[in-house]
Coordinates of N, CA and C in Angstrom, one line a residue:
X1 N -29.8 210.8 40.5 CA -30.9 210.6 39.6 C -31.2 212.0 39.0
X2 N -31.3 212.0 37.6 CA -31.6 213.3 36.9 C -33.1 213.7 37.2
X3 N -33.3 215.0 37.3 CA -34.7 215.5 37.5 C -35.4 215.5 36.2
X4 N -36.8 215.5 36.3 CA -37.7 215.5 35.2 C -38.3 216.9 35.2
X5 N -38.3 217.6 34.1 CA -38.9 218.9 34.0 C -40.4 218.7 33.6
X6 N -41.3 219.4 34.3 CA -42.7 219.2 34.1 C -43.3 220.6 34.0
X7 N -44.2 220.7 32.9 CA -45.0 221.9 32.7 C -46.5 221.4 32.8
X8 N -47.2 222.0 33.7 CA -48.6 221.6 33.9 C -49.4 222.8 34.3
X9 N -50.7 222.6 34.5 CA -51.6 223.6 35.0 C -52.1 223.1 36.4
X10 N -52.0 224.0 37.4 CA -52.5 223.6 38.7 C -53.4 224.7 39.2
X11 N -54.6 224.4 39.4 CA -55.6 225.3 39.9 C -55.7 226.5 38.9
X12 N -55.6 226.3 37.6 CA -55.7 227.3 36.6 C -54.4 228.1 36.3
X13 N -53.4 227.8 37.1 CA -52.1 228.5 36.9 C -51.1 227.6 36.2
X14 N -50.4 228.2 35.2 CA -49.3 227.4 34.6 C -48.2 227.3 35.6
X15 N -47.7 226.1 35.7 CA -46.6 225.8 36.7 C -45.6 224.9 36.1
X16 N -44.3 225.2 36.4 CA -43.2 224.3 36.0 C -42.4 223.9 37.2
X17 N -42.0 222.7 37.2 CA -41.2 222.2 38.3 C -40.3 221.1 37.9
X18 N -39.3 220.8 38.7 CA -38.4 219.6 38.5 C -38.7 218.6 39.6
X19 N -38.8 217.4 39.2 CA -39.0 216.3 40.2 C -38.2 215.1 39.8
X20 N -38.1 214.2 40.8 CA -37.4 213.0 40.6 C -38.3 212.0 39.8
X21 N -37.8 211.1 39.0 CA -38.7 210.2 38.2 C -39.6 209.3 39.1
X22 N -39.2 209.0 40.3 CA -39.9 208.2 41.2 C -40.7 209.0 42.3
X23 N -40.8 210.3 42.1 CA -41.4 211.2 43.1 C -42.9 211.2 42.8
X24 N -43.8 211.0 43.9 CA -45.2 211.1 43.6 C -45.7 212.5 43.5
X25 N -46.8 212.7 42.8 CA -47.4 214.0 42.6 C -47.8 214.6 44.0
X26 N -48.2 213.7 44.9 CA -48.5 214.2 46.3 C -47.2 214.9 46.9
X27 N -46.1 214.2 46.8 CA -44.8 214.8 47.3 C -44.5 216.1 46.6
X28 N -44.7 216.1 45.3 CA -44.4 217.4 44.5 C -45.3 218.5 45.0
X29 N -46.6 218.2 45.1 CA -47.5 219.3 45.5 C -47.1 219.8 46.9
X30 N -46.9 218.9 47.8 CA -46.6 219.3 49.2 C -45.2 219.9 49.4
X31 N -44.2 219.2 48.9 CA -42.8 219.5 49.2 C -42.2 220.5 48.3
X32 N -42.5 220.5 47.0 CA -41.9 221.3 46.0 C -42.7 222.6 45.8
X33 N -44.1 222.5 45.9 CA -44.9 223.6 45.5 C -45.7 224.2 46.7
X34 N -45.5 223.6 47.8 CA -46.2 224.2 49.0 C -47.7 224.1 49.1
X35 N -48.2 223.2 48.3 CA -49.7 223.0 48.3 C -49.9 221.8 49.3
X36 N -50.2 222.1 50.5 CA -50.2 221.1 51.6 C -51.6 220.6 51.9
X37 N -52.6 221.0 51.1 CA -54.0 220.5 51.4 C -54.1 219.0 51.3
X38 N -53.6 218.4 50.3 CA -53.7 217.0 50.1 C -52.8 216.3 51.2
X39 N -53.3 215.3 51.8 CA -52.5 214.7 52.9 C -52.2 213.3 52.6
X40 N -51.0 212.8 53.1 CA -50.7 211.4 53.0 C -51.2 210.6 54.2
X41 N -52.2 209.8 53.9 CA -52.8 209.0 55.0 C -52.3 207.6 55.0
X42 N -52.2 207.1 53.8 CA -51.8 205.7 53.7 C -50.6 205.4 52.7
X43 N -50.5 206.2 51.7 CA -49.5 206.0 50.7 C -49.7 204.9 49.7
X44 N -50.9 204.3 49.8 CA -51.3 203.1 49.0 C -52.6 203.3 48.2
X45 N -53.2 204.5 48.3 CA -54.4 204.8 47.5 C -55.7 204.2 48.2
X46 N -55.6 203.9 49.5 CA -56.7 203.3 50.1 C -57.6 204.2 50.9
X47 N -57.1 205.4 51.3 CA -57.8 206.3 52.2 C -58.4 207.5 51.6
X48 N -57.9 208.0 50.5 CA -58.5 209.1 49.8 C -58.0 210.5 50.3
X49 N -57.2 210.5 51.4 CA -56.8 211.8 51.9 C -56.0 212.7 51.0
X50 N -55.4 212.1 50.0 CA -54.6 212.8 49.0 C -55.3 213.0 47.7
X51 N -56.6 212.9 47.7 CA -57.4 213.0 46.4 C -57.3 214.4 45.8
X52 N -57.1 214.4 44.5 CA -57.1 215.6 43.7 C -57.8 215.2 42.4
X53 N -58.0 216.2 41.6 CA -58.7 216.0 40.3 C -57.6 216.2 39.2
X54 N -57.4 215.2 38.4 CA -56.4 215.3 37.3 C -57.2 215.1 36.0
X55 N -57.2 216.1 35.2 CA -57.9 216.1 33.9 C -59.4 215.6 34.1
X56 N -60.1 216.2 35.0 CA -61.5 215.9 35.3 C -61.7 214.5 35.9
X57 N -60.7 213.9 36.5 CA -60.8 212.5 37.0 C -60.2 212.5 38.4
X58 N -61.0 212.0 39.4 CA -60.5 212.0 40.8 C -59.5 210.9 40.9
X59 N -58.3 211.3 41.4 CA -57.2 210.3 41.6 C -56.6 210.5 43.0
X60 N -55.9 209.5 43.4 CA -55.1 209.5 44.6 C -53.7 210.0 44.2
X61 N -53.3 211.2 44.7 CA -52.1 211.7 44.2 C -50.9 211.0 44.7
X62 N -51.0 210.1 45.7 CA -49.9 209.2 46.2 C -49.7 208.1 45.2
X63 N -50.6 207.9 44.2 CA -50.4 206.8 43.2 C -50.0 207.4 41.8
X64 N -49.9 208.7 41.7 CA -49.5 209.3 40.5 C -48.1 209.9 40.6
X65 N -47.3 209.6 39.6 CA -45.9 210.2 39.6 C -46.0 211.7 39.3
X66 N -45.2 212.5 39.9 CA -45.1 213.9 39.5 C -44.9 214.2 38.1
X67 N -44.1 213.3 37.4 CA -43.8 213.5 36.0 C -45.0 213.2 35.1
X68 N -46.0 212.5 35.6 CA -47.2 212.2 34.9 C -48.1 213.4 34.8
X69 N -47.9 214.5 35.5 CA -48.7 215.7 35.4 C -48.3 216.5 34.2
X70 N -47.3 216.1 33.4 CA -46.8 216.9 32.3 C -48.0 217.1 31.3
X71 N -48.3 218.4 31.0 CA -49.3 218.8 30.1 C -50.7 218.6 30.5
X72 N -50.9 218.3 31.8 CA -52.2 218.0 32.3 C -52.8 219.1 33.2
X73 N -54.0 218.9 33.6 CA -54.7 219.9 34.4 C -54.9 219.3 35.8
X74 N -54.4 219.9 36.8 CA -54.5 219.4 38.2 C -55.3 220.4 39.0
X75 N -56.3 219.9 39.8 CA -57.0 220.7 40.7 C -56.8 220.1 42.1
X76 N -56.5 221.0 43.0 CA -56.3 220.7 44.4 C -57.3 221.5 45.3
X77 N -57.3 221.1 46.5 CA -58.2 221.8 47.5 C -57.9 223.3 47.5
X78 N -56.7 223.7 47.3 CA -56.3 225.1 47.4 C -57.0 225.9 46.3
X79 N -57.4 225.3 45.2 CA -58.1 226.0 44.2 C -59.6 226.0 44.3
X80 N -60.1 225.4 45.3 CA -61.6 225.3 45.4 C -62.3 226.6 45.8
X81 N -61.8 227.3 46.7 CA -62.5 228.6 47.1 C -62.1 229.6 46.0
X82 N -62.9 230.7 45.9 CA -62.7 231.8 45.0 C -62.3 233.0 45.9
X83 N -61.0 233.2 46.1 CA -60.6 234.3 47.0 C -61.1 234.0 48.4
X84 N -61.8 234.9 49.0 CA -62.3 234.7 50.4 C -63.7 234.0 50.4
X85 N -64.2 233.7 49.2 CA -65.5 233.1 49.1 C -65.4 231.6 49.0
X86 N -65.9 230.9 50.0 CA -65.8 229.4 50.0 C -66.7 228.8 49.0
X87 N -66.2 227.7 48.5 CA -67.0 226.9 47.5 C -68.2 226.4 48.4
X88 N -69.4 226.2 47.8 CA -70.6 225.7 48.5 C -70.3 224.4 49.3
X89 N -69.5 223.6 48.8 CA -69.2 222.3 49.5 C -68.4 222.7 50.8
X90 N -67.4 223.6 50.7 CA -66.7 224.0 51.9 C -67.6 224.6 52.9
X91 N -68.5 225.5 52.5 CA -69.4 226.1 53.4 C -70.3 225.1 54.1
X92 N -70.8 224.2 53.3 CA -71.8 223.2 53.9 C -71.1 222.2 54.8
X93 N -69.8 221.9 54.6 CA -69.0 221.1 55.5 C -68.9 221.8 56.8
X94 N -68.7 223.1 56.8 CA -68.6 223.9 58.0 C -70.0 223.9 58.7
X95 N -71.0 224.2 58.0 CA -72.4 224.3 58.6 C -72.9 223.0 59.2
X96 N -72.5 221.9 58.6 CA -73.0 220.6 59.0 C -72.0 219.9 60.0
X97 N -70.9 220.6 60.3 CA -69.9 220.0 61.2 C -69.4 218.7 60.7
X98 N -69.1 218.7 59.4 CA -68.8 217.4 58.7 C -67.3 217.2 58.7
X99 N -66.6 217.7 59.7 CA -65.1 217.5 59.8 C -64.8 217.6 61.3
X100 N -63.7 217.0 61.6 CA -63.1 217.1 63.0 C -61.6 217.3 62.9
X101 N -60.8 216.3 62.7 CA -59.4 216.5 62.8 C -58.9 217.2 61.5
X102 N -59.6 217.0 60.4 CA -59.2 217.7 59.1 C -58.3 216.9 58.2
X103 N -57.8 215.8 58.6 CA -56.9 215.0 57.7 C -57.6 214.6 56.4
X104 N -58.8 214.1 56.6 CA -59.5 213.5 55.4 C -60.3 214.6 54.7
X105 N -60.6 215.7 55.3 CA -61.5 216.7 54.7 C -61.1 217.2 53.3
X106 N -59.9 217.5 53.0 CA -59.6 217.9 51.6 C -59.9 216.8 50.6
X107 N -59.6 215.6 50.9 CA -60.0 214.5 50.0 C -61.4 214.3 49.8
X108 N -62.2 214.4 50.9 CA -63.7 214.3 50.8 C -64.2 215.5 50.0
X109 N -63.7 216.7 50.2 CA -64.2 217.8 49.4 C -63.9 217.7 47.9
X110 N -62.7 217.2 47.6 CA -62.4 217.0 46.2 C -63.2 215.8 45.6
X111 N -63.5 214.8 46.3 CA -64.3 213.7 45.8 C -65.7 214.2 45.6
X112 N -66.2 215.0 46.6 CA -67.6 215.5 46.4 C -67.7 216.5 45.3
X113 N -66.7 217.3 45.0 CA -66.6 218.2 43.9 C -66.7 217.4 42.6
X114 N -65.9 216.4 42.5 CA -65.9 215.5 41.3 C -67.3 214.9 41.1
X115 N -67.8 214.4 42.2 CA -69.2 213.7 42.1 C -70.2 214.7 41.6
X116 N -70.3 215.9 42.2 CA -71.3 216.9 41.8 C -71.1 217.4 40.4
X117 N -69.8 217.4 39.9 CA -69.6 217.9 38.5 C -70.1 216.9 37.6
X118 N -70.2 215.6 37.9 CA -70.7 214.5 37.1 C -72.1 214.2 37.3
X119 N -72.6 214.5 38.5 CA -74.0 214.2 38.9 C -74.5 215.3 39.8
X120 N -75.1 216.4 39.3 CA -75.4 217.5 40.2 C -76.6 217.2 41.1
X121 N -77.3 216.1 40.9 CA -78.5 215.8 41.8 C -78.4 214.4 42.3
X122 N -77.4 214.0 43.0 CA -77.2 212.6 43.4 C -78.1 212.2 44.6
X123 N -78.5 211.0 44.6 CA -79.2 210.4 45.7 C -78.3 210.2 46.9
X124 N -78.8 209.9 48.0 CA -77.9 209.6 49.2 C -77.0 208.4 48.8
X125 N -77.6 207.4 48.2 CA -76.8 206.2 47.8 C -75.7 206.5 46.9
X126 N -76.0 207.4 45.9 CA -74.9 207.8 44.9 C -73.8 208.6 45.6
X127 N -74.2 209.5 46.6 CA -73.2 210.2 47.4 C -72.3 209.3 48.1
X128 N -72.9 208.3 48.8 CA -72.1 207.4 49.6 C -71.2 206.6 48.7
X129 N -71.7 206.2 47.5 CA -70.8 205.4 46.6 C -69.7 206.3 46.1
X130 N -70.1 207.6 45.7 CA -69.1 208.5 45.2 C -68.0 208.9 46.2
X131 N -68.3 208.8 47.5 CA -67.3 209.1 48.5 C -66.7 207.8 49.2
X132 N -67.0 206.7 48.6 CA -66.6 205.4 49.2 C -65.0 205.2 49.2
X133 N -64.3 205.9 48.4 CA -62.9 205.8 48.4 C -62.2 206.7 49.4
X134 N -63.0 207.4 50.2 CA -62.4 208.3 51.3 C -62.8 207.8 52.6
X135 N -61.8 207.7 53.5 CA -62.1 207.2 54.9 C -61.9 208.3 55.9
X136 N -62.8 208.2 56.9 CA -62.7 209.1 58.1 C -62.8 208.3 59.3
X137 N -61.9 208.6 60.2 CA -61.9 207.9 61.5 C -62.6 208.7 62.6
X138 N -62.9 209.9 62.4 CA -63.4 210.8 63.4 C -64.9 211.0 63.4
X139 N -65.5 211.3 62.2 CA -66.9 211.8 62.2 C -67.9 210.8 62.0
X140 N -67.6 209.7 61.3 CA -68.7 209.0 60.7 C -69.1 209.7 59.4
X141 N -70.0 209.2 58.7 CA -70.2 209.7 57.4 C -71.6 210.5 57.2
X142 N -72.5 210.4 58.1 CA -73.8 211.0 57.9 C -73.7 212.5 57.8
X143 N -72.9 213.2 58.6 CA -72.8 214.6 58.4 C -72.1 215.0 57.1
X144 N -71.2 214.2 56.6 CA -70.6 214.5 55.3 C -71.6 214.3 54.2
X145 N -72.4 213.3 54.3 CA -73.4 213.0 53.2 C -74.4 214.2 53.3
X146 N -74.9 214.6 54.4 CA -75.8 215.7 54.5 C -75.2 217.0 54.0
X147 N -74.0 217.2 54.2 CA -73.3 218.4 53.7 C -73.3 218.4 52.2
X148 N -73.0 217.3 51.6 CA -72.9 217.1 50.1 C -74.3 217.3 49.6
X149 N -75.3 216.7 50.2 CA -76.7 216.9 49.7 C -77.1 218.4 49.7
X150 N -76.8 219.0 50.8 CA -77.1 220.5 51.0 C -76.4 221.3 49.9
X151 N -75.1 221.0 49.7 CA -74.3 221.8 48.7 C -74.9 221.5 47.3
X152 N -75.3 220.3 47.0 CA -75.9 220.0 45.7 C -77.1 220.9 45.5
X153 N -78.0 221.0 46.5 CA -79.2 221.8 46.4 C -78.8 223.3 46.2
X154 N -77.8 223.8 46.9 CA -77.4 225.2 46.7 C -76.8 225.4 45.3
X155 N -76.0 224.4 44.9 CA -75.4 224.6 43.6 C -76.4 224.5 42.4
X156 N -77.4 223.7 42.6 CA -78.5 223.6 41.5 C -79.2 225.0 41.4
X157 N -79.3 225.6 42.5 CA -80.1 226.9 42.5 C -79.2 228.1 42.1
X158 N -77.9 227.9 42.0 CA -77.0 229.0 41.7 C -77.0 229.3 40.2

């Protein structure tokens, strides 16, 4: 099978890669580019562990072909922190112990980032709805919701 040449922007950097026509963006990110933050939990778009932001839209990267990133803007968990300074969401997840095994955490963080970009002052119900596409088997969701609420308050004051 012939490779597809792709030019895209990932976490603000111009990136070029070759991928197979049937290769998912998740596999490209992890296997070709070494960006292993997004995880494959289900491979069917049901769990949210592979969530990324594609042109300001939250998507499951297991459902997007690598070739579809051509000319688009991709944001992954690796681009969330600024150097050694954690994003407020990352900091609040740590402070609220909103993670355990870590498989779902990058997806939750990307979903929360997307939510707060669109709604900087969400209610608890809006947070729960905004994170509904992400599943966690370890923590339950209360600590995650509290972390997002706290981050929203910090980000409003910034």
